[in-house]
Short mmCIF file of C-alpha atoms and ligand atoms in Angstrom, two decimals:
data_model
loop_
_atom_site.label_atom_id
_atom_site.label_comp_id
_atom_site.label_asym_id
_atom_site.label_seq_id
_atom_site.Cartn_x
_atom_site.Cartn_y
_atom_site.Cartn_z
CA MET A 27 -17.25 -14.61 20.42
CA HIS A 28 -16.65 -17.13 22.80
CA ILE A 29 -13.92 -17.01 25.44
CA ALA A 30 -13.48 -19.99 27.77
CA LYS A 31 -12.89 -19.54 31.51
CA ALA A 32 -10.24 -21.19 33.96
CA SER A 33 -12.20 -21.65 37.03
CA ILE A 34 -9.36 -20.87 39.99
CA LEU A 35 -10.21 -20.42 43.16
CA GLY A 36 -13.77 -19.43 41.94
CA ILE A 37 -12.35 -16.95 39.82
CA PRO A 38 -13.68 -17.30 35.88
CA VAL A 39 -10.33 -16.68 34.48
CA ALA A 40 -10.25 -15.81 30.68
CA GLN A 41 -8.13 -18.80 28.29
CA ILE A 42 -7.01 -15.85 25.93
CA ASN A 43 -3.78 -14.82 24.24
CA MET A 44 -3.36 -10.59 23.86
CA GLU A 45 -4.44 -10.61 20.32
CA GLN A 46 -7.97 -12.07 20.88
CA LEU A 47 -7.88 -9.66 24.16
CA LEU A 48 -7.39 -6.61 21.59
CA THR A 49 -9.86 -7.92 19.55
CA TRP A 50 -12.40 -8.04 21.69
CA VAL A 51 -12.24 -4.37 23.04
CA GLU A 52 -12.49 -3.60 19.88
CA LYS A 53 -15.76 -5.45 19.65
CA ARG A 54 -16.86 -3.73 22.20
CA ILE A 55 -16.35 0.08 21.25
CA GLU A 56 -17.21 -0.90 17.29
CA GLU A 57 -20.37 -2.10 17.89
CA ARG A 58 -20.85 0.39 21.33
CA GLN A 59 -21.96 -2.55 23.53
CA PRO A 60 -22.82 -1.93 26.65
CA PRO A 61 -19.80 -0.73 29.16
CA ALA A 62 -17.74 -3.48 30.37
CA HIS A 63 -15.43 -4.08 32.80
CA VAL A 64 -12.05 -5.72 32.47
CA VAL A 65 -10.23 -6.97 35.45
CA THR A 66 -6.00 -7.82 35.22
CA ALA A 67 -6.05 -10.93 38.03
CA ASN A 68 -2.54 -11.76 39.80
CA ALA A 69 -2.24 -14.72 42.27
CA GLU A 70 -2.60 -11.70 45.51
CA ILE A 71 -6.14 -10.49 44.19
CA ILE A 72 -7.20 -13.94 43.46
CA TYR A 73 -5.97 -14.99 46.88
CA ARG A 74 -7.41 -12.11 48.56
CA ALA A 75 -10.85 -12.91 46.48
CA TRP A 76 -10.88 -16.39 47.70
CA ARG A 77 -10.29 -15.21 51.70
CA ASP A 78 -13.61 -12.19 50.77
CA GLN A 79 -16.79 -12.93 49.70
CA GLN A 80 -17.77 -9.87 48.49
CA LEU A 81 -14.03 -9.37 46.50
CA ALA A 82 -15.27 -12.72 45.25
CA HIS A 83 -18.55 -11.79 43.94
CA LEU A 84 -17.60 -8.27 42.28
CA ILE A 85 -14.68 -10.08 40.24
CA GLN A 86 -16.95 -12.64 39.39
CA GLN A 87 -19.61 -10.15 37.82
CA ALA A 88 -16.78 -8.48 35.40
CA ASP A 89 -17.12 -8.74 31.72
CA LEU A 90 -13.64 -10.30 31.54
CA ILE A 91 -11.02 -11.08 33.71
CA THR A 92 -7.24 -11.82 32.50
CA ALA A 93 -4.65 -13.99 33.78
CA ASP A 94 -2.20 -11.36 34.99
CA GLY A 95 1.35 -12.84 36.29
CA SER A 96 3.32 -16.15 36.58
CA GLY A 97 1.30 -17.48 39.45
CA VAL A 98 -2.02 -17.33 37.29
CA ILE A 99 -0.07 -18.87 34.50
CA TRP A 100 0.69 -21.73 36.71
CA ALA A 101 -2.45 -22.33 38.48
CA GLY A 102 -3.50 -22.71 35.04
CA LYS A 103 -1.19 -25.85 34.15
CA LYS A 104 -1.67 -27.03 38.10
CA LEU A 105 -5.69 -27.13 37.06
CA ASN A 106 -5.06 -28.79 33.43
CA THR A 107 -6.90 -25.43 32.06
CA PRO A 108 -3.98 -23.42 31.07
CA PHE A 109 -3.38 -20.67 29.94
CA PRO A 110 -1.79 -19.64 26.32
CA GLU A 111 -0.15 -16.60 27.74
CA ARG A 112 0.10 -13.63 30.38
CA VAL A 113 -1.54 -10.79 29.76
CA THR A 114 -0.40 -7.95 32.36
CA GLY A 115 -1.99 -4.95 33.01
CA VAL A 116 1.31 -2.62 31.74
CA ASP A 117 1.50 -5.14 28.66
CA LEU A 118 -2.16 -4.58 27.89
CA THR A 119 -2.07 -1.11 28.60
CA GLN A 120 0.62 -0.56 26.08
CA ARG A 121 -0.98 -2.39 23.26
CA LEU A 122 -4.35 -0.80 23.78
CA LEU A 123 -2.92 2.72 23.56
CA ALA A 124 -0.92 1.52 20.09
CA LEU A 125 -4.72 0.38 19.06
CA ALA A 126 -6.51 3.44 20.20
CA ALA A 127 -3.72 6.05 18.12
CA GLU A 128 -4.57 4.07 15.18
CA LYS A 129 -8.23 4.25 15.37
CA GLY A 130 -8.80 7.35 17.08
CA TRP A 131 -10.55 6.09 20.28
CA GLN A 132 -10.35 8.67 23.43
CA VAL A 133 -8.48 7.24 26.33
CA TYR A 134 -8.70 8.52 29.83
CA PHE A 135 -6.22 7.69 32.28
CA LEU A 136 -7.49 7.82 36.32
CA GLY A 137 -5.41 6.75 39.05
CA ALA A 138 -1.47 7.08 40.58
CA LYS A 139 0.43 10.61 42.22
CA PRO A 140 -0.48 13.57 40.53
CA GLU A 141 3.13 13.94 39.22
CA VAL A 142 3.24 9.96 37.88
CA VAL A 143 -0.12 10.45 35.99
CA GLU A 144 1.03 13.91 34.29
CA LYS A 145 4.01 12.02 33.54
CA ALA A 146 3.05 9.35 32.31
CA VAL A 147 0.18 11.22 29.90
CA LEU A 148 3.54 13.26 28.57
CA ARG A 149 5.65 9.87 27.73
CA VAL A 150 2.60 8.18 26.42
CA LEU A 151 2.11 11.28 23.91
CA SER A 152 5.37 11.53 22.85
CA GLN A 153 5.26 7.89 21.97
CA TYR A 154 2.08 8.12 19.99
CA PRO A 155 1.55 11.91 19.31
CA ASN A 156 -1.98 11.25 17.35
CA LEU A 157 -3.65 9.55 20.31
CA GLN A 158 -6.54 11.54 21.33
CA ILE A 159 -6.32 11.60 25.31
CA SER A 160 -9.71 13.40 26.94
CA GLY A 161 -8.70 13.38 29.95
CA TYR A 162 -6.56 12.42 33.20
CA ARG A 163 -6.91 12.67 36.74
CA HIS A 164 -4.41 11.26 39.61
CA GLY A 165 -6.06 9.10 41.86
CA TYR A 166 -6.08 10.65 45.54
CA PHE A 167 -9.24 11.73 45.74
CA SER A 168 -11.82 11.45 48.76
CA LYS A 169 -15.54 9.93 48.59
CA GLN A 170 -17.29 13.00 48.46
CA GLU A 171 -15.39 13.67 45.39
CA ILE A 172 -16.23 9.95 43.56
CA ASP A 173 -19.45 12.32 41.73
CA GLN A 174 -17.43 14.83 40.38
CA VAL A 175 -14.66 12.06 38.43
CA VAL A 176 -17.30 10.07 37.28
CA ALA A 177 -19.54 12.74 36.16
CA ASN A 178 -16.17 14.29 34.06
CA ILE A 179 -15.62 11.13 33.12
CA HIS A 180 -19.08 10.79 31.33
CA MET A 181 -19.18 14.22 30.35
CA VAL A 182 -15.60 13.96 28.18
CA LYS A 183 -16.99 10.27 27.20
CA PRO A 184 -13.50 8.08 26.19
CA GLN A 185 -14.12 5.04 24.63
CA LEU A 186 -11.04 3.70 26.96
CA LEU A 187 -10.97 4.07 30.60
CA PHE A 188 -7.32 2.84 32.43
CA VAL A 189 -7.87 2.98 36.08
CA ALA A 190 -4.85 2.70 38.57
CA LEU A 191 -5.69 3.19 42.15
CA GLY A 192 -4.21 -0.41 42.83
CA ALA A 193 -6.52 -3.51 43.39
CA PRO A 194 -8.81 -4.30 44.92
CA ARG A 195 -9.92 -0.50 44.81
CA GLN A 196 -9.97 0.35 41.38
CA ASP A 197 -12.54 -2.79 40.94
CA TYR A 198 -14.69 -1.82 43.22
CA PHE A 199 -14.06 2.20 41.65
CA ILE A 200 -15.35 0.52 38.46
CA ARG A 201 -17.75 -1.81 39.29
CA GLU A 202 -19.55 0.93 41.21
CA ASN A 203 -19.54 4.00 38.76
CA LEU A 204 -19.71 1.88 35.50
CA THR A 205 -23.14 2.43 34.47
CA ARG A 206 -22.54 6.47 35.08
CA MET A 207 -19.55 6.68 33.28
CA ASN A 208 -20.85 5.10 30.42
CA VAL A 209 -17.27 4.29 29.01
CA PRO A 210 -16.96 1.08 26.95
CA VAL A 211 -14.23 -0.60 28.21
CA ALA A 212 -12.89 0.14 31.69
CA ILE A 213 -9.66 -1.79 33.32
CA GLY A 214 -8.13 -1.90 36.25
CA VAL A 215 -4.33 -1.48 35.39
CA GLY A 216 -2.67 -1.45 39.22
CA GLY A 217 0.79 0.11 39.30
CA THR A 218 0.87 0.62 35.15
CA PHE A 219 1.07 4.86 35.70
CA ASP A 220 4.36 4.21 37.37
CA VAL A 221 6.09 2.56 34.57
CA LEU A 222 4.95 4.17 32.44
CA ALA A 223 5.77 7.55 33.64
CA GLY A 224 9.09 5.41 33.81
CA THR A 225 9.19 6.36 38.16
CA VAL A 226 8.97 2.26 38.31
CA SER A 227 11.04 0.07 36.05
CA ARG A 228 9.74 -3.50 35.02
CA ALA A 229 11.69 -6.42 35.42
CA PRO A 230 14.44 -7.27 32.51
CA LYS A 231 12.97 -10.10 29.87
CA TRP A 232 15.26 -12.59 31.42
CA MET A 233 13.19 -12.56 34.39
CA GLN A 234 9.76 -12.18 32.92
CA LYS A 235 10.46 -14.96 31.01
CA TRP A 236 10.91 -17.10 33.81
CA GLY A 237 8.30 -15.72 36.18
CA LEU A 238 10.64 -14.11 38.50
CA GLU A 239 8.76 -10.39 38.16
CA TRP A 240 7.49 -10.60 41.64
CA LEU A 241 11.41 -10.95 42.97
CA TYR A 242 12.48 -8.14 41.10
CA ARG A 243 9.45 -6.15 42.56
CA LEU A 244 10.21 -7.18 46.01
CA CYS A 245 13.98 -6.65 45.91
CA LYS A 246 13.00 -2.85 44.47
CA GLU A 247 9.79 -2.12 47.08
CA PRO A 248 10.66 -4.64 50.29
CA ARG A 249 7.29 -2.99 51.61
CA ARG A 250 5.53 -5.55 49.20
CA PHE A 251 6.91 -8.21 51.68
CA GLY A 252 3.73 -8.35 53.52
CA ARG A 253 1.18 -8.65 50.38
CA MET A 254 3.21 -10.85 48.76
CA LEU A 255 2.81 -13.29 51.70
CA ALA A 256 -0.22 -14.13 49.57
CA LEU A 257 1.92 -15.84 46.92
CA PRO A 258 2.95 -19.10 49.12
CA ARG A 259 -0.77 -18.94 50.50
CA PHE A 260 -1.93 -19.11 46.80
CA VAL A 261 -0.03 -21.82 45.87
CA TRP A 262 -1.34 -23.79 48.68
CA ALA A 263 -5.26 -23.32 48.11
CA VAL A 264 -4.42 -24.40 44.10
CA TRP A 265 -2.91 -27.08 45.10
CA GLN A 266 -5.92 -28.21 47.23
CA GLN A 267 -8.07 -27.42 44.40
CA SER A 268 -6.24 -29.71 42.33
CA LYS A 269 -6.47 -32.40 44.55
CA ASN A 270 -9.86 -32.13 45.24
CA LEU A 271 -10.72 -31.90 42.04
CA GLN A 272 -8.43 -35.43 41.41
CA ASN A 273 -10.36 -36.62 44.20
N1 LIG B 23 -2.84 4.45 44.10
C1 LIG B 23 -3.97 5.85 43.85
N2 LIG B 23 -4.45 6.08 44.83
C2 LIG B 23 -4.37 5.08 46.06
C3 LIG B 23 -3.68 4.54 46.18
C4 LIG B 23 -3.00 4.30 45.34
O1 LIG B 23 -3.94 6.41 43.02
O2 LIG B 23 -5.51 5.27 46.75
C5 LIG B 23 -2.00 4.25 42.88
C6 LIG B 23 -0.61 4.37 42.70
O3 LIG B 23 0.01 5.49 43.32
C7 LIG B 23 0.24 3.01 42.89
C8 LIG B 23 -1.27 2.12 42.16
O4 LIG B 23 -2.70 2.95 42.57
O5 LIG B 23 0.36 3.85 41.14
C9 LIG B 23 -1.20 0.85 42.46
O6 LIG B 23 -0.27 0.43 42.35
P1 LIG B 23 0.88 -1.18 42.72
O7 LIG B 23 1.86 -1.34 42.73
O8 LIG B 23 0.40 -1.49 44.51
O9 LIG B 23 -0.92 -1.92 41.78
P2 LIG B 23 -1.10 -3.34 42.12
O10 LIG B 23 -0.28 -4.00 42.95
O11 LIG B 23 -2.48 -3.58 43.31
O12 LIG B 23 -1.85 -4.06 40.81
#
């Protein structure tokens, strides 16, 4: 399956829609291909990677990078390499859970606070009673506990691993432990478990449609302000990239 990629500040983001992505995941699992790392990349993480070579290298090694957020969609347009649609961690997780329930794949949830991941699992199970959950664990573990976390995932053999430790921590975790965990598909999904648990609500549909989800999150969690300063910086850097391409 050939997937075209758009280079956004040096990060190769897949020009792929949700259906194609689901097909890609299905192929990886059903054909027992080697473990794959999926990054859901928003403007903030792409900008961080632009400033941090180690992070850029890590993300570039991922098997698939999705355009998560309106900033990245805007960048695709600006650079004349448009994305068919936004593929966010929350949407992707929800679609994959439905598919996993249908196909009988085992899933594992790693991340978020203990009460949040527990609630997320309970809510997901009430939505998909047939879903096979091979395990779950909160995301507040120490360096010394990593081996045990990894060994447990390896032992219960899920087909799909959702890692919600926040970016880029989740991506370092997946990259460093992917082979040892031997999971067909591992995806970093940020704050998704908080949404699944219902402890954080998503922006109304109209705000999502107008690319204003970031504004909604900012109003709900003003402490994110510092992090969100990456957004105008990202816009400026992409604008520079587009000017360089024209010259
Ligand atoms: N988290 C975690 N372990 C940590 C730090 C954070 O499991 O050491 C969880 C946190 O509880 C939340 C998620 O990671 O559920 C990060 O959410 P955020 O919305 O910040 O994600 P991002 O914006 O980075 O995608």
